[in-house]
PDB file of C-alpha atoms in Angstrom:
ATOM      1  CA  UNK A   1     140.376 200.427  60.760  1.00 90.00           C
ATOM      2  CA  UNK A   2     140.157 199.320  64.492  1.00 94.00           C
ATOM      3  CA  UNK A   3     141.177 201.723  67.052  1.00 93.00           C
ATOM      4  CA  UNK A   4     142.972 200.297  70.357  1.00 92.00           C
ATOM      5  CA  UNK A   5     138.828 201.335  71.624  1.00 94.00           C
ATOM      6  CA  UNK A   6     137.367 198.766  69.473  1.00 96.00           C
ATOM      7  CA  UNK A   7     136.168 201.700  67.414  1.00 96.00           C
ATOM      8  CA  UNK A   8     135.547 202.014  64.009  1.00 96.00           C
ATOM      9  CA  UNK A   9     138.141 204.532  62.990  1.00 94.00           C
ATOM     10  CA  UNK A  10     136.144 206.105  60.050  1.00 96.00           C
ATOM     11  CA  UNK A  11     132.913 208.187  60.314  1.00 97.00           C
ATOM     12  CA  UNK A  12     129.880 206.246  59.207  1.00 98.00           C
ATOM     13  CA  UNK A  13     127.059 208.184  57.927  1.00 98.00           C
ATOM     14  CA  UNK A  14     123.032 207.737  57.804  1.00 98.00           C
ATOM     15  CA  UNK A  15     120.946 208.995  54.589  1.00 97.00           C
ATOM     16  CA  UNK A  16     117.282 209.908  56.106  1.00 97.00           C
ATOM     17  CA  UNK A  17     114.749 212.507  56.338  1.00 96.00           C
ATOM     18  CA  UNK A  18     114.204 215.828  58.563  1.00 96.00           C
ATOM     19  CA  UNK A  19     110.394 213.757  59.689  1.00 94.00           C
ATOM     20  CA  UNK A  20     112.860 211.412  61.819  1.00 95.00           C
ATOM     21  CA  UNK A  21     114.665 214.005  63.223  1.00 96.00           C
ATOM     22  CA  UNK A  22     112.578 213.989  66.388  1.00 94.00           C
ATOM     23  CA  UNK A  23     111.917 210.895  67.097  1.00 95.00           C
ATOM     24  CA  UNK A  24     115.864 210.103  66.451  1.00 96.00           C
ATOM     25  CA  UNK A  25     116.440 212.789  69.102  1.00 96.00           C
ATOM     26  CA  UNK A  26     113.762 211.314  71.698  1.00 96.00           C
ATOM     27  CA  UNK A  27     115.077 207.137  70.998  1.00 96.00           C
ATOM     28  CA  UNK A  28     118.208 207.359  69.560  1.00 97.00           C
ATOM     29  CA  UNK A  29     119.004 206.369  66.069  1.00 97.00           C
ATOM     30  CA  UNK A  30     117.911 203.107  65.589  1.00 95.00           C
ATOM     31  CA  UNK A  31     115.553 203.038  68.812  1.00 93.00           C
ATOM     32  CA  UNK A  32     112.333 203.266  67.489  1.00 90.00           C
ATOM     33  CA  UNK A  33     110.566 201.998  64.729  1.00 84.00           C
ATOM     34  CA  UNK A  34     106.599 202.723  64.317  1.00 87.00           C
ATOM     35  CA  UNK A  35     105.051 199.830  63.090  1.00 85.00           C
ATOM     36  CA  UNK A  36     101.785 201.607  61.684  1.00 86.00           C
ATOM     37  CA  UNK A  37     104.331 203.217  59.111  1.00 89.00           C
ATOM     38  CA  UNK A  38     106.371 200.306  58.254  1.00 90.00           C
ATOM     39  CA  UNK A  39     103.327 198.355  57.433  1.00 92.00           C
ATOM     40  CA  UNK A  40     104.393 195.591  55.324  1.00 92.00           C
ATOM     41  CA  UNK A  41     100.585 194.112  55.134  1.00 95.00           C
ATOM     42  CA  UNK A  42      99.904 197.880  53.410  1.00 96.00           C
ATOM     43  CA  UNK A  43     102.642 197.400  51.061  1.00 96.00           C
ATOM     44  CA  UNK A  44     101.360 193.951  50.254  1.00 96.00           C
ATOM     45  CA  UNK A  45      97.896 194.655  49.464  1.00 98.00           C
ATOM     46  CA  UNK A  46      99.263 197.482  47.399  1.00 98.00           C
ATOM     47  CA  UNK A  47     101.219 194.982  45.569  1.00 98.00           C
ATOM     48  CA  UNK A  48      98.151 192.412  45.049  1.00 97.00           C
ATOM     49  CA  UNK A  49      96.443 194.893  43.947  1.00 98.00           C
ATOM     50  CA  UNK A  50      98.671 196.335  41.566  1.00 98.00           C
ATOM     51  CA  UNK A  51      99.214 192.830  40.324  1.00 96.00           C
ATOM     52  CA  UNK A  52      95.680 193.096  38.654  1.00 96.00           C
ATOM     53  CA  UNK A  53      95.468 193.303  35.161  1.00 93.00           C
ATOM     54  CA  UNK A  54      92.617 195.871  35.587  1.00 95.00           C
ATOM     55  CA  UNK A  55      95.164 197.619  37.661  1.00 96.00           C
ATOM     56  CA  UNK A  56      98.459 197.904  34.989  1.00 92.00           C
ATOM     57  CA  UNK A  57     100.735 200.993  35.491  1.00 96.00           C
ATOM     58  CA  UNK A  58     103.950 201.267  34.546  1.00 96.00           C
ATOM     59  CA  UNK A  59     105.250 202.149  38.059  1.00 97.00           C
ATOM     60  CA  UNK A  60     104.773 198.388  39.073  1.00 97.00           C
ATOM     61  CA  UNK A  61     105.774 196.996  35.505  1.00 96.00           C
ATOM     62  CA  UNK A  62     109.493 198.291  36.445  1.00 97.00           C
ATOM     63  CA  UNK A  63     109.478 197.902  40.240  1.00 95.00           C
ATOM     64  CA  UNK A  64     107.302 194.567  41.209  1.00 94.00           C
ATOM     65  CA  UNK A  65     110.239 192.531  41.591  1.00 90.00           C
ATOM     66  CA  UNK A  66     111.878 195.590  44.387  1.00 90.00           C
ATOM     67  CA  UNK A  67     108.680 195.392  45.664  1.00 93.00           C
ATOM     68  CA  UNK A  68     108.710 191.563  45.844  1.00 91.00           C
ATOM     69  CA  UNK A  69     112.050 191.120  46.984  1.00 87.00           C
ATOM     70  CA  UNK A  70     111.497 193.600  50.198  1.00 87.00           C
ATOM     71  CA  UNK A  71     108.000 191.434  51.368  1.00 90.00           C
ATOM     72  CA  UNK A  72     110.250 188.378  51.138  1.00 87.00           C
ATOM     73  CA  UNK A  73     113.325 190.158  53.075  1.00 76.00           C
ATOM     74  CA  UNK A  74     115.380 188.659  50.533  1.00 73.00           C
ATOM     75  CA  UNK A  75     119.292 189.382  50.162  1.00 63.00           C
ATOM     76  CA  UNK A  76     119.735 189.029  46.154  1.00 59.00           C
ATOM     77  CA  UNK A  77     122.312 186.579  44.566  1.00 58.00           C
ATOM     78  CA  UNK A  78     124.379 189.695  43.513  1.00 56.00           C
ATOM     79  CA  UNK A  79     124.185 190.889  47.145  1.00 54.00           C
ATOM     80  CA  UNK A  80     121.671 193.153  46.771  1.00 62.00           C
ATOM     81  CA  UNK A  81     119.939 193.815  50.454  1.00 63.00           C
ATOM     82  CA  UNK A  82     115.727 194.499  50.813  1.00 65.00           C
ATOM     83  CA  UNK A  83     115.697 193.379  54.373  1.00 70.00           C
ATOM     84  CA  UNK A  84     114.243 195.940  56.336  1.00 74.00           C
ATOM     85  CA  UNK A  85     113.468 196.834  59.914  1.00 74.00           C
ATOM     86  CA  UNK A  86     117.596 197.284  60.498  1.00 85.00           C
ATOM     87  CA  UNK A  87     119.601 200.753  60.768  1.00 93.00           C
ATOM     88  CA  UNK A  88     122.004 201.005  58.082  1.00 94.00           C
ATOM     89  CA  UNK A  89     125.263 203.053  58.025  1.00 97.00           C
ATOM     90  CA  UNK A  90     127.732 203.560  55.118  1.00 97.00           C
ATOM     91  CA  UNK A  91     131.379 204.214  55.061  1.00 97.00           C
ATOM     92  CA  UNK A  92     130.938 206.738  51.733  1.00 96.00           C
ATOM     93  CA  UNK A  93     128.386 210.230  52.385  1.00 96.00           C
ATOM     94  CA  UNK A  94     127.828 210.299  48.949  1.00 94.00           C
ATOM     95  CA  UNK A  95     126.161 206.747  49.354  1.00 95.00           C
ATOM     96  CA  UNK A  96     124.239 208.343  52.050  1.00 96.00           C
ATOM     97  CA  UNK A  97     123.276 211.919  50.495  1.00 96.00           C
ATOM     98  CA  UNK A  98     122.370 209.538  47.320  1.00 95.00           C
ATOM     99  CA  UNK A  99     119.839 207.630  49.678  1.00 94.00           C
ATOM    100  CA  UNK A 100     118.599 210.942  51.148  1.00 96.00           C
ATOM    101  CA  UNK A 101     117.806 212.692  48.649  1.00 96.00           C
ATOM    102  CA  UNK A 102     116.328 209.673  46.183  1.00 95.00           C
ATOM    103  CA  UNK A 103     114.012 208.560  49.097  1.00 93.00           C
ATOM    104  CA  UNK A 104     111.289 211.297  49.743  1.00 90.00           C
ATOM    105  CA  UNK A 105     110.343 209.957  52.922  1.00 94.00           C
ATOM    106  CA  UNK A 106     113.671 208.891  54.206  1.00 93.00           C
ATOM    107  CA  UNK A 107     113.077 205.907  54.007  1.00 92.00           C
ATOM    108  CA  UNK A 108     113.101 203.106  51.243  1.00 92.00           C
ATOM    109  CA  UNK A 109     110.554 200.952  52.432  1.00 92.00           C
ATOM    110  CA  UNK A 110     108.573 204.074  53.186  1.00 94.00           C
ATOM    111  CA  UNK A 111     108.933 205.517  49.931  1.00 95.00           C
ATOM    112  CA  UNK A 112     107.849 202.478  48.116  1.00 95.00           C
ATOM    113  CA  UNK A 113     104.751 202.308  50.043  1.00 96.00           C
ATOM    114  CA  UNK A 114     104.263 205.928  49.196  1.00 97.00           C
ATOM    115  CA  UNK A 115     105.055 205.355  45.666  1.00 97.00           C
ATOM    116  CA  UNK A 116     102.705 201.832  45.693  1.00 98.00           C
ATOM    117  CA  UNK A 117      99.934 204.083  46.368  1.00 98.00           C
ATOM    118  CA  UNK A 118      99.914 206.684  44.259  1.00 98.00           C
ATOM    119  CA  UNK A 119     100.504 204.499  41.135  1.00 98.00           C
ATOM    120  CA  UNK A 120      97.629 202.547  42.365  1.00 98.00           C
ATOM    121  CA  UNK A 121      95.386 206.012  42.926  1.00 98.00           C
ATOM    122  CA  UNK A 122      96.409 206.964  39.567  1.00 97.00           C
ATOM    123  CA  UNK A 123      94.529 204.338  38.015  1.00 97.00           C
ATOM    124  CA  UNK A 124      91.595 202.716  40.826  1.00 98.00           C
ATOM    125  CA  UNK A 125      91.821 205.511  43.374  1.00 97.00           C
ATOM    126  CA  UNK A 126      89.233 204.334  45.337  1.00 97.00           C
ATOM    127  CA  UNK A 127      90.747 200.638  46.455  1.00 98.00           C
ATOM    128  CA  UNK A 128      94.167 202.894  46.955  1.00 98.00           C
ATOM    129  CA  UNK A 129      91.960 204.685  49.675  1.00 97.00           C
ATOM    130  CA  UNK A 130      90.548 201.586  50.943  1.00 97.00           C
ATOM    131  CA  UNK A 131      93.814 200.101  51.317  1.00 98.00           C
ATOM    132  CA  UNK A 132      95.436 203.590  52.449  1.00 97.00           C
ATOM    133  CA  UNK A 133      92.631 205.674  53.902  1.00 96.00           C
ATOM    134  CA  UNK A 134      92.701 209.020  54.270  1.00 94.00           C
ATOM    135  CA  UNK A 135      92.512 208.610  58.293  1.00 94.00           C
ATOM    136  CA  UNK A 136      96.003 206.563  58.087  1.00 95.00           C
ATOM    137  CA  UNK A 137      98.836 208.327  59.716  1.00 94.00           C
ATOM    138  CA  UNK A 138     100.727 207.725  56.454  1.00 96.00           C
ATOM    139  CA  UNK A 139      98.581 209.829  54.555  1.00 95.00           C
ATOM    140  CA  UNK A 140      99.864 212.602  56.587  1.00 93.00           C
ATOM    141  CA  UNK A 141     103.048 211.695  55.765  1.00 94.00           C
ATOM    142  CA  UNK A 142     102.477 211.582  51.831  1.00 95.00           C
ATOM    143  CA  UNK A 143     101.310 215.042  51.857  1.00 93.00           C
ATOM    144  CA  UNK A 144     104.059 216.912  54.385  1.00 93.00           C
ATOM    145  CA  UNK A 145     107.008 218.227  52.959  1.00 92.00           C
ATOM    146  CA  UNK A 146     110.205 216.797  54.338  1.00 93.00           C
ATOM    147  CA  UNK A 147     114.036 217.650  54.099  1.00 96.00           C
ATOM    148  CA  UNK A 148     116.560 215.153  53.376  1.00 97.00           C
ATOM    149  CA  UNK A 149     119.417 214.567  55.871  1.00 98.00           C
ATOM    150  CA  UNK A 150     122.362 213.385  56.717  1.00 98.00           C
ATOM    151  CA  UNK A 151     123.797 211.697  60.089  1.00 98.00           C
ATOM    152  CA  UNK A 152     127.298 211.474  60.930  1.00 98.00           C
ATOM    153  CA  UNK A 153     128.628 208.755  63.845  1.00 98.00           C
ATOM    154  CA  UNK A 154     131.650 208.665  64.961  1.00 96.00           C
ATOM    155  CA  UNK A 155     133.890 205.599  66.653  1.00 96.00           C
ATOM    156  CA  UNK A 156     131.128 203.628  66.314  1.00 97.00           C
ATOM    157  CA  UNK A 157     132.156 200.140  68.172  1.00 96.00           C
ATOM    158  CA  UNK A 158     133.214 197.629  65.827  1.00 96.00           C
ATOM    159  CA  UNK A 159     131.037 195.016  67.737  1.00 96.00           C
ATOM    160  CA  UNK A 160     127.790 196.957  66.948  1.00 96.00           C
ATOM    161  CA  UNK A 161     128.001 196.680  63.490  1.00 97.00           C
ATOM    162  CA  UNK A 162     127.343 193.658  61.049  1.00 96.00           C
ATOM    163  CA  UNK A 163     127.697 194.373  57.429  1.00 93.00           C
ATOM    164  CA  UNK A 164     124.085 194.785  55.751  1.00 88.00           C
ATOM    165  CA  UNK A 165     123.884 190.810  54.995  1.00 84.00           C
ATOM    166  CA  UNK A 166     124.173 190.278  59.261  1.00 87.00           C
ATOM    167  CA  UNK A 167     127.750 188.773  58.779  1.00 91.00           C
ATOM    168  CA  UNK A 168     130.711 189.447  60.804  1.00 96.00           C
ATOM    169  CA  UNK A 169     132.554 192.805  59.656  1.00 97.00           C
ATOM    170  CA  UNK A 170     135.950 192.107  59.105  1.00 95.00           C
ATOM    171  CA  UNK A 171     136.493 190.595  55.983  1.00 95.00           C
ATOM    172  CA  UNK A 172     134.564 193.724  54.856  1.00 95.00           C
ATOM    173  CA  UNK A 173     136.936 196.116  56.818  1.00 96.00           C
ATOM    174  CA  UNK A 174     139.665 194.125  54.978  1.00 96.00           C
ATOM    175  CA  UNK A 175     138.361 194.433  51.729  1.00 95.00           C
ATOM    176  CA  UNK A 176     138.185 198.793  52.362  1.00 96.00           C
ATOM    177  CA  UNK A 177     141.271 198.359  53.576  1.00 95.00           C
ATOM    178  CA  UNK A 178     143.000 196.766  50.727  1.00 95.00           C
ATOM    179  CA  UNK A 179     140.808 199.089  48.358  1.00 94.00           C
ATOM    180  CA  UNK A 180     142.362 202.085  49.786  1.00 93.00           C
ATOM    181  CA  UNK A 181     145.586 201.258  49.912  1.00 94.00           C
ATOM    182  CA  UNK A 182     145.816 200.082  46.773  1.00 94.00           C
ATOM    183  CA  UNK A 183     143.660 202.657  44.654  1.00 92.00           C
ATOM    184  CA  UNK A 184     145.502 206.042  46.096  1.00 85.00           C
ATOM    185  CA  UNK A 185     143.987 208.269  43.332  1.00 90.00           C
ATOM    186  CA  UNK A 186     140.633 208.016  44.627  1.00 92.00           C
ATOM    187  CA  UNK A 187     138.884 209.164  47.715  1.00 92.00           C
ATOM    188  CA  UNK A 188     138.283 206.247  50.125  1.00 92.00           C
ATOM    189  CA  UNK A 189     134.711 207.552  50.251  1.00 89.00           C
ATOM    190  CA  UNK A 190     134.152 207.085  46.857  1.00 92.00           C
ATOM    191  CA  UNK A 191     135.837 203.725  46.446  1.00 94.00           C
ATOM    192  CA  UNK A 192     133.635 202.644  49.786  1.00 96.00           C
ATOM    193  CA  UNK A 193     130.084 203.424  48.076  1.00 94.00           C
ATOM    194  CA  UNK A 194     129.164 199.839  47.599  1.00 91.00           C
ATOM    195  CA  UNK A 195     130.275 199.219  51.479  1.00 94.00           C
ATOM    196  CA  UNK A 196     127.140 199.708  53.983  1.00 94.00           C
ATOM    197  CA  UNK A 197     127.223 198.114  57.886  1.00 96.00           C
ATOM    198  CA  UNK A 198     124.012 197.019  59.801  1.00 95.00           C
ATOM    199  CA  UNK A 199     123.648 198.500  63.507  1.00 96.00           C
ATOM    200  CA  UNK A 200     122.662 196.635  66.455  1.00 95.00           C
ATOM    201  CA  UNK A 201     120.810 198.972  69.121  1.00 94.00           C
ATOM    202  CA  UNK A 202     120.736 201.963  68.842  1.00 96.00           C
ATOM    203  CA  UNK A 203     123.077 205.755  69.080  1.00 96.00           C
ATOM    204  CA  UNK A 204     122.110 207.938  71.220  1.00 97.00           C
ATOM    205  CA  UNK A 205     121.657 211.593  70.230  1.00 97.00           C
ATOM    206  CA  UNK A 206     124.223 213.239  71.384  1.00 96.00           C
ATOM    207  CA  UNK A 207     126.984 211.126  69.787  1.00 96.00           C
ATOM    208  CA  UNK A 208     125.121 212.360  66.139  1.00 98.00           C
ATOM    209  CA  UNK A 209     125.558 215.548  64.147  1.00 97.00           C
ATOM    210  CA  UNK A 210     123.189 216.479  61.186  1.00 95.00           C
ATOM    211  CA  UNK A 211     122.787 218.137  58.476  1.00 96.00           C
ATOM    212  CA  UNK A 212     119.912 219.566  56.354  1.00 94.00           C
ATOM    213  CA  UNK A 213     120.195 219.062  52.110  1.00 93.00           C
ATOM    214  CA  UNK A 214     118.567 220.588  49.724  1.00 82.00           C
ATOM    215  CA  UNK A 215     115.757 218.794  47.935  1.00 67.00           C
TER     216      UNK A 215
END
C-alpha cells in the first residue's frame, strides 16, 4: 500500500465544488482556508437561534445534533468525524462524488451554514439577515451557481496523511488491505467507502487533476 517512495500506492480523491477551483489553483489544495466563510460564530448564532421555540422548523428538528456535533468538533462514539478546518481525502471516488454532489457548496460545514440560514429565513427572515446580512460574502455564495468536482492525487506521501480521527495510518492501510484481499468480488473502491485520510499541508496544483459533475 506503501511504495519503496513512501507513497501511498492508491489514488486518493477530494469531493468539492468548481467555487474552490481557483483558489485551489492559487494555494494548493489544502492551503487556504477563508475564515469569513468558515464562520463557526455564524453557524452558532444560526443554531441559537433556531433553538427558539418561536423559531421551530423541521430542518433543525432533524439536523441540531449535526449541527451540534460540528461547533463542538466532536469525533462520535461510532466514529463519526464533524471536525472541521482539515483537508480530507478518500480511498473510494464514489465516497467523494457522493460528497460532491450532496454538498452544494462543496463544502459540509459550508453547506450547513447555507442550509442554517435559509431554514431560519423561512420562518424569521429578518434575524436570518441580521445574523447573515445581505453585505456578507456568503450571501454571494448562497446565490451563485456552482459545479461539483472531483480531485484526484496521486502518491500522496504516506507521512502526510492521518486518518480523519488524526491517528497514525497504518492500522487503517491494514485494515484496506485485508478487506481487499479477502473480499475479491468487489471493487476495492467500493469496499474502501467508509475509509477517508486527513492531509497535513497542502498539494500543490500541478500534482491534481479535476473533473467537472453534473449537478
Amino acid at each position: 500500500m506503501i511504495d519503496s517512495m513512501g507513497r501511498l500506492a492508491v489514488p486518493l480523491y477530494h469531493g468539492t465544488s468548481s467555487y474552490f477551483l481557483a483558489q485551489i489553483r492559487e494555494h494548493g489544495l489544502g492551503g487556504f482556508r477563508d475564515s469569513k466563510l468558515f464562520d463557526a460564530e455564524i453557524l452558532a448564532n444560526l443554531a441559537h437561534a433556531l433553538d427558539n421555540t418561536r423559531n421551530s422548523t423541521e430542518w433543525w428538528e432533524f439536523n441540531d445534533f449535526i449541527v451540534r456535533a460540528m461547533l463542538e468538533q466532536r469525533v462520535s462514539d461510532g466514529g463519526f468525524n464533524f471536525r472541521y478546518g482539515y483537508t480530507y481525502l478518500t480511498p473510494s471516488k464514489s465516497t467523494a462524488h457522493r460528497y460532491a454532489t450532496s454538498n452544494r457548496l462543496g463544502s459540509e460545514f459550508l453547506t450547513t451554514i447555507y442550509q442554517a440560514y435559509m431554514a431560519l429565513a423561512s420562518i424569521n427572515p429578518v434575524e436570518a439577515e441580521n445574523i447573515v446580512p445581505n453585505s456578507h460574502c456568503l450571501r454571494t455564495i448562497f446565490q451563485e451557481t456552482h459545479r461539483p468536482v472531483i480531485l484526484t492525487l496521486k502518491n500522496v506521501a504516506a507521512g502526510r496523511l492521518r486518518t480523519e480521527q488524526g491517528n497514525p495510518i497504518y492500522e487503517q492501510l491494514n485494515q484496506m488491505i485485508s478487506m481487499r484481499d479477502s473480499v475479491s468480488n468487489i471493487e476495492p473502491q467500493v469496499l474502501w467507502q467508509q475509509f477517508n485520510f486527513e492531509l497535513e499541508g497542502s498539494i500543490d496544483w500541478s500534482h491534481l487533476d479535476f473533473s467537472l459533475l453534473d449537478d
